Amino acid sequence: MQRYRCIISYDGSGFSGYQVQPNKRTIQLELEAALAKMHKGDTIKVVGSGRTDAGVHAKGQVIHFDSSLLILENRWEVALNSLLPEDISVLEVKKVSESFHARFDAVGKEYRYVLQLSSKRDPFQRKFAYQYPFRLNVEAMRTASKYFLGTHDFTSFCSAKTEVVDKVRTIEAIDFFMEGNLLTFRFVGNGFLYNMVRILVGTLLEVGSGQRSPSEMQDVLANRDRRLAGKTAPAQGLYLWEVFYN
Amino acid sequence: MQRYRCIISYDGSGFSGYQVQPNKRTIQLELEAALAKMHKGDTIKVVGSGRTDAGVHAKGQVIHFDSSLLILENRWEVALNSLLPEDISVLEVKKVSESFHARFDAVGKEYRYVLQLSSKRDPFQRKFAYQYPFRLNVEAMRTASKYFLGTHDFTSFCSAKTEVVDKVRTIEAIDFFMEGNLLTFRFVGNGFLYNMVRILVGTLLEVGSGQRSPSEMQDVLANRDRRLAGKTAPAQGLYLWEVFYN
């Protein structure tokens, strides 16, 4: 048996998220279906670095699987891409030691969130950015974002459905950059809770639009209450950009 | 009655082209359905600057229609966008004189064709660019493109199904520009025949890949035979970018 690590990219708009669910089209389902075809119908379990929700995209999701097939790394890439649907792409396949684990070994992640700042609906961006037609004060959002840097209990910034008990996470960087009319938020941290990036973005938008002041973020964090944070920003603007390993 | 000119944009990937056809989803069908809703079910005929094929996109298609509704220009834009599906967007609505005609008054058009130069399949570009994994000599394509500038009979560069008799057209500019791994071809001319841009691109790709020399273009034009030109490049890379009027 050989363990393989793959970097994959997907357009999340046609999927009910990453993880297998009954009667739903998911990333994991398509990956396991492609691997089953290569293994005469045998089930090959795929382990991802984490889930992504329905409509959320990935530029650099990482998965691992085990196989006894003797195939070179670059041929794995070609074979898998030929069996996968067009909205998933395998960017890299590497042999790894059998101790590697895509989820447990991940030491950090980068997510990006893309806003299309325009009053005009753009048919080409509708699945790939969140259209935001109002004025935004990026400097106020930048000031607010500083409160999230470092290690905090992010209970206020995760879905009430979150099952994990330990809600302490470390955010290393939050940046903002404009390209044309697209404003991208970049988040780097050691891990992110369920809906955490989307709730951080939704809350920062309330700061950027003047509904909240940046310094309020301190209280929102301290009170550990999801109801105090802003709305969950829509899925289509979110990208799992990169997963980091040692 | 008042005549209105609209600039519209659409993601062509979900449409069987611009023009109404029985039992097909087309741009014209969706525009006329939205207008019918605004006019208590009355049919309002929409006239476009020209057709686009299945899968072809538009950043600046122009249409006109007549209405007796008394609505301000910017309210037309809001009303139509609220009734249109997300893959069509109205960018501008202007009152025009009743003599304006979107097709007959067009004096030129700009089309763009986007190649994604990469051996890696990109799930985000699959409907918006043509993936080309081979090396291309852009200088050779630029040299070849000079033969198309000016006024020529483009019989060799249009579909054999073309119904128009006069196949003489004038191309004012052909440019190439790179952005990241996307190579864009820009064509400006007084009019383009059926499949003309896609056949020009397909032929230029045969020059760029070394299968033909740039100077062959002269003979291909002179012989007025579709079989002498290259393949028709796929629809998903093509954009009707702008329509020009005096």
Short mmCIF file of C-alpha atoms in Angstrom, two decimals:
data_model
loop_
_atom_site.label_atom_id
_atom_site.label_comp_id
_atom_site.label_asym_id
_atom_site.label_seq_id
_atom_site.Cartn_x
_atom_site.Cartn_y
_atom_site.Cartn_z
CA MET A 1 0.00 0.00 0.00
CA GLN A 2 1.16 3.52 -0.82
CA ARG A 3 -0.34 6.72 0.57
CA TYR A 4 -0.84 9.64 -1.85
CA ARG A 5 -1.43 13.30 -1.08
CA CYS A 6 -3.31 15.33 -3.72
CA ILE A 7 -3.95 19.02 -4.13
CA ILE A 8 -7.33 19.55 -5.73
CA SER A 9 -9.32 22.54 -6.97
CA TYR A 10 -13.07 22.72 -7.44
CA ASP A 11 -15.82 25.06 -8.48
CA GLY A 12 -18.15 24.46 -5.52
CA SER A 13 -21.26 25.83 -7.21
CA GLY A 14 -22.47 22.46 -8.47
CA PHE A 15 -21.83 20.57 -5.22
CA SER A 16 -23.61 20.02 -1.91
CA GLY A 17 -20.27 20.57 -0.21
CA TYR A 18 -17.19 18.41 0.25
CA GLN A 19 -18.41 15.57 2.43
CA VAL A 20 -20.45 12.54 1.34
CA GLN A 21 -24.16 12.83 2.15
CA PRO A 22 -26.97 10.52 1.02
CA ASN A 23 -28.32 11.35 -2.46
CA LYS A 24 -26.19 14.48 -2.83
CA ARG A 25 -23.47 15.33 -5.32
CA THR A 26 -20.35 16.05 -3.26
CA ILE A 27 -16.61 16.42 -3.92
CA GLN A 28 -15.74 13.37 -1.83
CA LEU A 29 -18.32 11.29 -3.71
CA GLU A 30 -16.82 12.22 -7.10
CA LEU A 31 -13.25 11.58 -5.90
CA GLU A 32 -14.19 8.17 -4.49
CA ALA A 33 -16.14 7.31 -7.66
CA ALA A 34 -13.09 8.11 -9.83
CA LEU A 35 -10.83 6.03 -7.56
CA ALA A 36 -13.31 3.12 -7.54
CA LYS A 37 -13.17 3.06 -11.37
CA MET A 38 -9.38 2.78 -11.19
CA HIS A 39 -9.58 -0.01 -8.58
CA LYS A 40 -12.08 -2.37 -10.28
CA GLY A 41 -14.91 -1.11 -8.14
CA ASP A 42 -13.12 -1.39 -4.78
CA THR A 43 -13.91 1.43 -2.39
CA ILE A 44 -10.95 3.73 -1.74
CA LYS A 45 -11.61 6.07 1.16
CA VAL A 46 -10.60 9.69 0.62
CA VAL A 47 -9.68 11.87 3.61
CA GLY A 48 -9.80 15.66 3.16
CA SER A 49 -8.11 18.39 5.19
CA GLY A 50 -11.58 19.50 6.21
CA ARG A 51 -15.05 20.02 4.81
CA THR A 52 -16.24 22.85 2.63
CA ASP A 53 -19.92 23.81 2.50
CA ALA A 54 -22.28 23.81 -0.45
CA GLY A 55 -21.23 26.48 -2.96
CA VAL A 56 -17.81 27.03 -1.37
CA HIS A 57 -14.84 26.73 -3.75
CA ALA A 58 -11.32 25.36 -3.37
CA LYS A 59 -8.11 26.40 -5.06
CA GLY A 60 -5.95 24.13 -2.93
CA GLN A 61 -7.89 21.53 -0.94
CA VAL A 62 -5.69 18.64 0.20
CA ILE A 63 -6.76 15.01 0.42
CA HIS A 64 -5.06 11.66 0.95
CA PHE A 65 -5.85 8.07 0.01
CA ASP A 66 -4.13 4.69 -0.05
CA SER A 67 -3.70 2.47 -3.08
CA SER A 68 -1.87 -0.69 -4.04
CA LEU A 69 -1.81 0.30 -7.75
CA LEU A 70 1.68 0.85 -9.11
CA ILE A 71 1.32 4.15 -10.94
CA LEU A 72 3.72 7.09 -11.21
CA GLU A 73 2.72 10.37 -9.55
CA ASN A 74 2.17 12.32 -12.78
CA ARG A 75 0.16 9.45 -14.29
CA TRP A 76 -2.11 9.50 -11.24
CA GLU A 77 -2.85 13.14 -12.02
CA VAL A 78 -3.71 12.41 -15.66
CA ALA A 79 -5.77 9.31 -14.81
CA LEU A 80 -7.80 11.00 -12.08
CA ASN A 81 -8.46 14.12 -14.18
CA SER A 82 -9.69 11.95 -17.05
CA LEU A 83 -12.22 10.28 -14.70
CA LEU A 84 -13.29 13.35 -12.70
CA PRO A 85 -16.00 15.77 -13.82
CA GLU A 86 -14.85 19.13 -15.21
CA ASP A 87 -15.66 21.07 -12.03
CA ILE A 88 -12.97 19.20 -10.05
CA SER A 89 -9.32 19.19 -11.02
CA VAL A 90 -6.34 17.38 -9.51
CA LEU A 91 -3.38 19.80 -9.51
CA GLU A 92 -0.74 17.62 -7.91
CA VAL A 93 -0.27 14.04 -6.68
CA LYS A 94 2.64 13.15 -4.37
CA LYS A 95 3.67 9.92 -2.65
CA VAL A 96 3.75 10.43 1.13
CA SER A 97 4.60 8.27 4.11
CA GLU A 98 1.79 6.19 5.56
CA SER A 99 1.83 8.39 8.67
CA PHE A 100 0.65 11.45 6.70
CA HIS A 101 -2.92 12.53 7.45
CA ALA A 102 -4.58 15.33 5.42
CA ARG A 103 -6.69 16.51 8.38
CA PHE A 104 -4.64 15.80 11.50
CA ASP A 105 -1.34 16.99 10.03
CA ALA A 106 -2.67 20.30 8.70
CA VAL A 107 -1.02 23.09 10.71
CA GLY A 108 -2.81 26.00 9.05
CA LYS A 109 -5.11 27.13 6.29
CA GLU A 110 -5.63 30.10 4.07
CA TYR A 111 -9.14 31.10 3.06
CA ARG A 112 -10.07 33.95 0.74
CA TYR A 113 -13.39 35.71 0.40
CA VAL A 114 -14.19 37.69 -2.76
CA LEU A 115 -16.63 40.61 -2.91
CA GLN A 116 -17.70 42.14 -6.19
CA LEU A 117 -18.13 45.84 -5.37
CA SER A 118 -20.61 46.94 -7.97
CA SER A 119 -24.19 48.01 -8.34
CA LYS A 120 -24.27 46.11 -11.66
CA ARG A 121 -24.94 42.41 -11.49
CA ASP A 122 -22.14 40.54 -13.27
CA PRO A 123 -23.30 37.25 -14.84
CA PHE A 124 -19.69 35.99 -14.86
CA GLN A 125 -19.14 36.52 -11.13
CA ARG A 126 -22.46 35.32 -9.76
CA LYS A 127 -21.10 31.97 -8.56
CA PHE A 128 -17.58 33.20 -7.76
CA ALA A 129 -18.01 36.40 -5.73
CA TYR A 130 -20.58 38.04 -3.46
CA GLN A 131 -22.00 41.15 -5.11
CA TYR A 132 -21.94 44.04 -2.64
CA PRO A 133 -23.44 47.24 -4.10
CA PHE A 134 -22.95 49.56 -1.10
CA ARG A 135 -20.03 51.81 -0.07
CA LEU A 136 -17.45 50.15 2.15
CA ASN A 137 -14.88 51.76 4.41
CA VAL A 138 -11.97 49.37 3.95
CA GLU A 139 -9.85 51.21 6.55
CA ALA A 140 -12.52 50.64 9.21
CA MET A 141 -12.61 46.94 8.29
CA ARG A 142 -8.82 46.78 8.51
CA THR A 143 -8.93 48.34 11.99
CA ALA A 144 -11.66 45.91 13.08
CA SER A 145 -9.74 42.93 11.70
CA LYS A 146 -6.82 43.61 14.09
CA TYR A 147 -9.01 42.51 17.02
CA PHE A 148 -9.22 39.02 15.50
CA LEU A 149 -5.46 38.54 15.14
CA GLY A 150 -3.82 36.20 17.62
CA THR A 151 -5.39 33.51 19.77
CA HIS A 152 -9.03 33.90 20.79
CA ASP A 153 -12.12 31.91 21.65
CA PHE A 154 -14.17 32.32 18.44
CA THR A 155 -17.49 31.04 19.85
CA SER A 156 -19.19 34.25 18.65
CA PHE A 157 -17.90 33.61 15.12
CA CYS A 158 -19.00 30.06 14.46
CA SER A 159 -22.28 28.44 13.63
CA ALA A 160 -24.36 27.44 16.67
CA LYS A 161 -24.33 23.98 15.04
CA THR A 162 -20.56 23.63 15.60
CA GLU A 163 -19.83 20.32 17.32
CA VAL A 164 -16.24 20.88 18.38
CA VAL A 165 -15.81 21.87 22.03
CA ASP A 166 -12.57 23.80 21.84
CA LYS A 167 -13.31 27.02 20.01
CA VAL A 168 -9.95 28.64 20.54
CA ARG A 169 -8.16 29.37 17.27
CA THR A 170 -5.21 31.51 16.19
CA ILE A 171 -5.48 33.89 13.26
CA GLU A 172 -2.09 34.92 11.90
CA ALA A 173 -3.10 37.33 9.17
CA ILE A 174 -6.10 39.14 7.74
CA ASP A 175 -5.42 41.19 4.60
CA PHE A 176 -7.54 43.05 2.09
CA PHE A 177 -6.72 43.68 -1.55
CA MET A 178 -8.52 45.18 -4.54
CA GLU A 179 -8.25 44.00 -8.15
CA GLY A 180 -10.59 45.85 -10.48
CA ASN A 181 -13.92 45.86 -8.65
CA LEU A 182 -13.12 42.70 -6.66
CA LEU A 183 -12.22 43.12 -2.98
CA THR A 184 -10.53 40.03 -1.57
CA PHE A 185 -10.27 39.24 2.17
CA ARG A 186 -7.43 36.87 3.01
CA PHE A 187 -7.44 34.89 6.27
CA VAL A 188 -4.53 32.76 7.47
CA GLY A 189 -4.78 30.79 10.68
CA ASN A 190 -4.15 27.49 12.40
CA GLY A 191 -7.72 26.37 11.85
CA PHE A 192 -11.19 27.76 11.30
CA LEU A 193 -14.48 26.75 12.91
CA TYR A 194 -17.70 25.94 11.05
CA ASN A 195 -18.76 29.09 9.10
CA MET A 196 -16.07 31.11 10.89
CA VAL A 197 -14.67 32.90 7.82
CA ARG A 198 -18.14 33.70 6.49
CA ILE A 199 -19.24 35.13 9.86
CA LEU A 200 -16.03 37.15 10.18
CA VAL A 201 -16.67 38.58 6.69
CA GLY A 202 -20.34 39.27 7.47
CA THR A 203 -19.33 41.10 10.65
CA LEU A 204 -16.56 43.07 8.93
CA LEU A 205 -19.08 44.16 6.30
CA GLU A 206 -21.23 45.63 9.07
CA VAL A 207 -18.18 47.61 10.15
CA GLY A 208 -17.32 48.63 6.59
CA SER A 209 -20.86 49.86 5.98
CA GLY A 210 -20.85 51.91 9.19
CA GLN A 211 -23.40 49.85 11.13
CA ARG A 212 -20.80 48.97 13.78
CA SER A 213 -17.60 50.50 15.02
CA PRO A 214 -14.32 48.55 14.81
CA SER A 215 -13.84 48.57 18.60
CA GLU A 216 -17.08 46.64 19.12
CA MET A 217 -15.24 43.53 17.90
CA GLN A 218 -13.54 43.24 21.29
CA ASP A 219 -16.89 42.79 23.09
CA VAL A 220 -18.27 40.46 20.44
CA LEU A 221 -15.29 38.15 20.91
CA ALA A 222 -15.36 38.39 24.72
CA ASN A 223 -19.06 37.58 25.06
CA ARG A 224 -18.86 34.25 23.22
CA ASP A 225 -22.33 34.55 21.76
CA ARG A 226 -23.02 33.91 18.07
CA ARG A 227 -25.96 36.33 18.15
CA LEU A 228 -23.62 39.27 18.76
CA ALA A 229 -21.67 38.80 15.51
CA GLY A 230 -22.86 39.71 12.03
CA LYS A 231 -24.62 37.69 9.34
CA THR A 232 -22.99 34.72 7.66
CA ALA A 233 -21.73 35.96 4.26
CA PRO A 234 -22.91 33.84 1.30
CA ALA A 235 -21.00 30.71 0.28
CA GLN A 236 -20.18 31.71 -3.30
CA GLY A 237 -17.50 34.25 -2.28
CA LEU A 238 -15.47 31.76 -0.20
CA TYR A 239 -12.38 29.85 -1.36
CA LEU A 240 -10.28 27.34 0.56
CA TRP A 241 -7.03 28.69 -0.88
CA GLU A 242 -4.26 26.60 0.66
CA VAL A 243 -3.64 24.05 3.41
CA PHE A 244 -0.31 24.14 5.23
CA TYR A 245 1.71 21.18 6.54
CA ASN A 246 5.09 20.98 8.25
CA MET B 1 -44.29 54.31 -28.14
CA GLN B 2 -40.70 54.84 -27.06
CA ARG B 3 -37.70 52.91 -28.37
CA TYR B 4 -35.06 51.78 -25.85
CA ARG B 5 -31.50 50.63 -26.45
CA CYS B 6 -30.00 48.28 -23.85
CA ILE B 7 -26.50 47.00 -23.28
CA ILE B 8 -26.64 43.48 -21.89
CA SER B 9 -24.11 40.95 -20.64
CA TYR B 10 -24.58 37.20 -20.41
CA ASP B 11 -22.79 34.04 -19.44
CA GLY B 12 -23.57 32.02 -22.57
CA SER B 13 -22.86 28.63 -21.02
CA GLY B 14 -26.45 27.93 -20.04
CA PHE B 15 -28.00 29.07 -23.35
CA SER B 16 -28.62 27.60 -26.79
CA GLY B 17 -27.41 30.92 -28.22
CA TYR B 18 -29.00 34.32 -28.60
CA GLN B 19 -31.87 33.74 -31.02
CA VAL B 20 -35.26 32.19 -30.24
CA GLN B 21 -35.53 28.53 -31.28
CA PRO B 22 -38.35 26.09 -30.46
CA ASN B 23 -37.98 24.42 -27.04
CA LYS B 24 -34.57 25.95 -26.35
CA ARG B 25 -33.42 28.33 -23.64
CA THR B 26 -32.06 31.40 -25.46
CA ILE B 27 -31.14 34.97 -24.50
CA GLN B 28 -33.86 36.49 -26.69
CA LEU B 29 -36.47 34.18 -25.11
CA GLU B 30 -35.51 35.30 -21.59
CA LEU B 31 -35.47 38.99 -22.57
CA GLU B 32 -38.89 38.73 -24.22
CA ALA B 33 -40.27 36.76 -21.24
CA ALA B 34 -39.12 39.51 -18.84
CA LEU B 35 -40.65 42.22 -21.05
CA ALA B 36 -43.91 40.26 -21.38
CA LYS B 37 -44.18 40.20 -17.57
CA MET B 38 -43.82 43.99 -17.51
CA HIS B 39 -46.43 44.41 -20.27
CA LYS B 40 -49.27 42.26 -18.86
CA GLY B 41 -48.37 39.37 -21.13
CA ASP B 42 -48.13 41.39 -24.35
CA THR B 43 -45.33 40.27 -26.66
CA ILE B 44 -42.54 42.84 -26.97
CA LYS B 45 -40.16 41.95 -29.78
CA VAL B 46 -36.47 42.31 -28.97
CA VAL B 47 -33.96 43.03 -31.76
CA GLY B 48 -30.30 42.25 -31.12
CA SER B 49 -27.20 43.56 -32.88
CA GLY B 50 -26.64 40.01 -34.09
CA ARG B 51 -26.77 36.42 -32.91
CA THR B 52 -24.32 34.65 -30.67
CA ASP B 53 -24.00 30.86 -30.72
CA ALA B 54 -24.58 28.34 -27.94
CA GLY B 55 -21.94 28.79 -25.22
CA VAL B 56 -20.73 32.16 -26.55
CA HIS B 57 -20.69 35.00 -24.00
CA ALA B 58 -21.44 38.71 -24.21
CA LYS B 59 -19.99 41.60 -22.25
CA GLY B 60 -21.73 44.25 -24.34
CA GLN B 61 -24.48 42.89 -26.58
CA VAL B 62 -26.89 45.62 -27.73
CA ILE B 63 -30.63 45.19 -28.21
CA HIS B 64 -33.60 47.46 -28.81
CA PHE B 65 -37.32 47.21 -28.11
CA ASP B 66 -40.39 49.49 -28.13
CA SER B 67 -42.67 50.11 -25.19
CA SER B 68 -45.55 52.38 -24.27
CA LEU B 69 -44.79 52.06 -20.54
CA LEU B 70 -43.76 55.32 -18.91
CA ILE B 71 -40.69 54.31 -16.93
CA LEU B 72 -37.42 56.16 -16.33
CA GLU B 73 -34.26 54.69 -17.88
CA ASN B 74 -32.65 53.63 -14.61
CA ARG B 75 -35.92 52.08 -13.39
CA TRP B 76 -36.05 49.99 -16.59
CA GLU B 77 -32.63 48.62 -15.68
CA VAL B 78 -33.74 47.69 -12.15
CA ALA B 79 -37.06 46.23 -13.31
CA LEU B 80 -35.54 44.10 -16.07
CA ASN B 81 -32.74 42.80 -13.85
CA SER B 82 -35.25 41.79 -11.20
CA LEU B 83 -37.14 39.73 -13.81
CA LEU B 84 -34.18 38.26 -15.69
CA PRO B 85 -32.30 35.11 -14.64
CA GLU B 86 -28.90 35.60 -13.00
CA ASP B 87 -26.94 34.67 -16.11
CA ILE B 88 -28.20 37.74 -18.00
CA SER B 89 -27.67 41.28 -16.78
CA VAL B 90 -28.87 44.60 -18.19
CA LEU B 91 -25.99 47.08 -17.83
CA GLU B 92 -27.60 50.17 -19.38
CA VAL B 93 -30.96 51.31 -20.75
CA LYS B 94 -31.20 54.46 -22.90
CA LYS B 95 -34.11 56.11 -24.71
CA VAL B 96 -33.34 56.34 -28.44
CA SER B 97 -35.13 57.72 -31.46
CA GLU B 98 -37.57 55.40 -33.22
CA SER B 99 -35.18 55.24 -36.18
CA PHE B 100 -32.48 53.46 -34.14
CA HIS B 101 -31.96 49.80 -35.07
CA ALA B 102 -29.62 47.57 -33.02
CA ARG B 103 -28.63 45.48 -36.04
CA PHE B 104 -28.78 47.80 -39.05
CA ASP B 105 -27.13 50.75 -37.28
CA ALA B 106 -24.19 48.79 -35.90
CA VAL B 107 -21.04 50.05 -37.61
CA GLY B 108 -18.59 47.72 -35.92
CA LYS B 109 -18.04 45.11 -33.28
CA GLU B 110 -15.34 43.95 -30.95
CA TYR B 111 -14.99 40.27 -30.14
CA ARG B 112 -12.51 38.73 -27.73
CA TYR B 113 -11.34 35.15 -27.53
CA VAL B 114 -9.74 33.84 -24.33
CA LEU B 115 -7.27 30.95 -24.17
CA GLN B 116 -6.15 29.44 -20.90
CA LEU B 117 -2.53 28.44 -21.53
CA SER B 118 -2.01 25.66 -19.05
CA SER B 119 -1.59 21.94 -18.84
CA LYS B 120 -3.67 22.02 -15.65
CA ARG B 121 -7.42 21.98 -16.07
CA ASP B 122 -8.90 24.96 -14.21
CA PRO B 123 -12.44 24.28 -12.92
CA PHE B 124 -13.09 28.05 -12.73
CA GLN B 125 -12.23 28.70 -16.39
CA ARG B 126 -13.87 25.71 -18.05
CA LYS B 127 -16.87 27.67 -19.32
CA PHE B 128 -15.03 30.97 -19.82
CA ALA B 129 -11.83 30.13 -21.71
CA TYR B 130 -10.47 27.46 -24.04
CA GLN B 131 -7.76 25.43 -22.33
CA TYR B 132 -4.75 25.15 -24.60
CA PRO B 133 -1.94 23.04 -23.07
CA PHE B 134 0.62 23.32 -25.89
CA ARG B 135 3.37 25.86 -26.57
CA LEU B 136 2.33 28.82 -28.73
CA ASN B 137 4.47 31.22 -30.72
CA VAL B 138 2.57 34.46 -30.20
CA GLU B 139 4.90 36.38 -32.54
CA ALA B 140 4.06 34.00 -35.42
CA MET B 141 0.34 34.50 -34.71
CA ARG B 142 0.83 38.26 -34.66
CA THR B 143 2.56 38.10 -38.06
CA ALA B 144 -0.19 35.88 -39.48
CA SER B 145 -2.90 38.19 -38.14
CA LYS B 146 -1.58 41.10 -40.27
CA TYR B 147 -2.84 39.31 -43.40
CA PHE B 148 -6.40 39.60 -42.11
CA LEU B 149 -6.27 43.35 -41.51
CA GLY B 150 -8.14 45.53 -43.97
CA THR B 151 -10.91 44.55 -46.39
CA HIS B 152 -11.06 40.96 -47.63
CA ASP B 153 -13.47 38.30 -48.80
CA PHE B 154 -13.63 36.03 -45.74
CA THR B 155 -15.34 33.05 -47.44
CA SER B 156 -12.54 30.76 -46.19
CA PHE B 157 -13.20 31.95 -42.63
CA CYS B 158 -16.92 31.43 -42.24
CA SER B 159 -19.11 28.42 -41.72
CA ALA B 160 -20.25 26.74 -44.94
CA LYS B 161 -23.76 27.26 -43.50
CA THR B 162 -23.43 31.07 -43.82
CA GLU B 163 -26.46 32.45 -45.64
CA VAL B 164 -25.24 35.97 -46.43
CA VAL B 165 -23.96 36.42 -49.96
CA ASP B 166 -21.52 39.28 -49.45
CA LYS B 167 -18.61 37.87 -47.51
CA VAL B 168 -16.43 40.94 -47.72
CA ARG B 169 -15.61 42.39 -44.30
CA THR B 170 -13.10 44.86 -42.92
CA ILE B 171 -10.98 44.01 -39.87
CA GLU B 172 -9.49 47.09 -38.25
CA ALA B 173 -7.45 45.53 -35.47
CA ILE B 174 -6.28 42.19 -34.14
CA ASP B 175 -4.37 42.32 -30.85
CA PHE B 176 -3.05 39.77 -28.41
CA PHE B 177 -2.52 40.25 -24.69
CA MET B 178 -1.54 38.04 -21.77
CA GLU B 179 -2.88 38.32 -18.22
CA GLY B 180 -1.61 35.57 -15.94
CA ASN B 181 -2.04 32.38 -17.99
CA LEU B 182 -4.88 33.82 -20.09
CA LEU B 183 -4.07 34.85 -23.67
CA THR B 184 -6.76 37.12 -25.14
CA PHE B 185 -7.24 37.72 -28.87
CA ARG B 186 -9.04 40.98 -29.65
CA PHE B 187 -10.79 41.50 -33.01
CA VAL B 188 -12.33 44.79 -34.11
CA GLY B 189 -14.10 45.06 -37.44
CA ASN B 190 -17.13 46.36 -39.27
CA GLY B 191 -18.85 42.99 -39.03
CA PHE B 192 -18.10 39.30 -38.65
CA LEU B 193 -19.55 36.32 -40.54
CA TYR B 194 -20.97 33.19 -38.96
CA ASN B 195 -18.18 31.48 -36.92
CA MET B 196 -15.62 33.90 -38.41
CA VAL B 197 -13.84 34.81 -35.16
CA ARG B 198 -13.71 31.18 -34.02
CA ILE B 199 -12.27 30.05 -37.39
CA LEU B 200 -9.72 32.89 -37.37
CA VAL B 201 -8.65 31.82 -33.87
CA GLY B 202 -8.52 28.14 -34.85
CA THR B 203 -6.34 29.00 -37.86
CA LEU B 204 -4.06 31.30 -35.85
CA LEU B 205 -3.57 28.47 -33.33
CA GLU B 206 -2.29 26.26 -36.16
CA VAL B 207 0.22 29.02 -36.91
CA GLY B 208 1.14 29.48 -33.24
CA SER B 209 1.73 25.75 -32.80
CA GLY B 210 3.96 25.60 -35.88
CA GLN B 211 1.64 23.54 -38.11
CA ARG B 212 1.37 26.40 -40.64
CA SER B 213 3.47 29.39 -41.57
CA PRO B 214 2.10 32.93 -41.22
CA SER B 215 2.43 33.62 -44.96
CA GLU B 216 0.01 30.78 -45.81
CA MET B 217 -2.78 33.07 -44.65
CA GLN B 218 -2.59 34.97 -47.92
CA ASP B 219 -3.47 31.86 -49.97
CA VAL B 220 -6.15 30.72 -47.56
CA LEU B 221 -7.90 34.09 -47.95
CA ALA B 222 -7.42 34.19 -51.76
CA ASN B 223 -8.82 30.71 -52.38
CA ARG B 224 -12.21 31.37 -50.71
CA ASP B 225 -12.58 27.81 -49.48
CA ARG B 226 -13.55 27.02 -45.89
CA ARG B 227 -11.66 23.73 -46.03
CA LEU B 228 -8.34 25.56 -46.32
CA ALA B 229 -8.68 27.36 -42.98
CA GLY B 230 -8.20 25.83 -39.55
CA LYS B 231 -10.65 24.29 -37.11
CA THR B 232 -13.42 26.30 -35.48
CA ALA B 233 -12.22 27.13 -31.95
CA PRO B 234 -14.69 26.15 -29.19
CA ALA B 235 -17.50 28.50 -28.20
CA GLN B 236 -16.64 28.93 -24.51
CA GLY B 237 -13.64 31.19 -25.22
CA LEU B 238 -15.62 33.72 -27.28
CA TYR B 239 -17.06 37.04 -26.02
CA LEU B 240 -19.07 39.63 -27.94
CA TRP B 241 -17.29 42.50 -26.20
CA GLU B 242 -18.79 45.69 -27.65
CA VAL B 243 -21.02 46.90 -30.48
CA PHE B 244 -20.25 50.27 -32.06
CA TYR B 245 -22.75 52.84 -33.38
CA ASN B 246 -22.26 56.31 -34.84
#
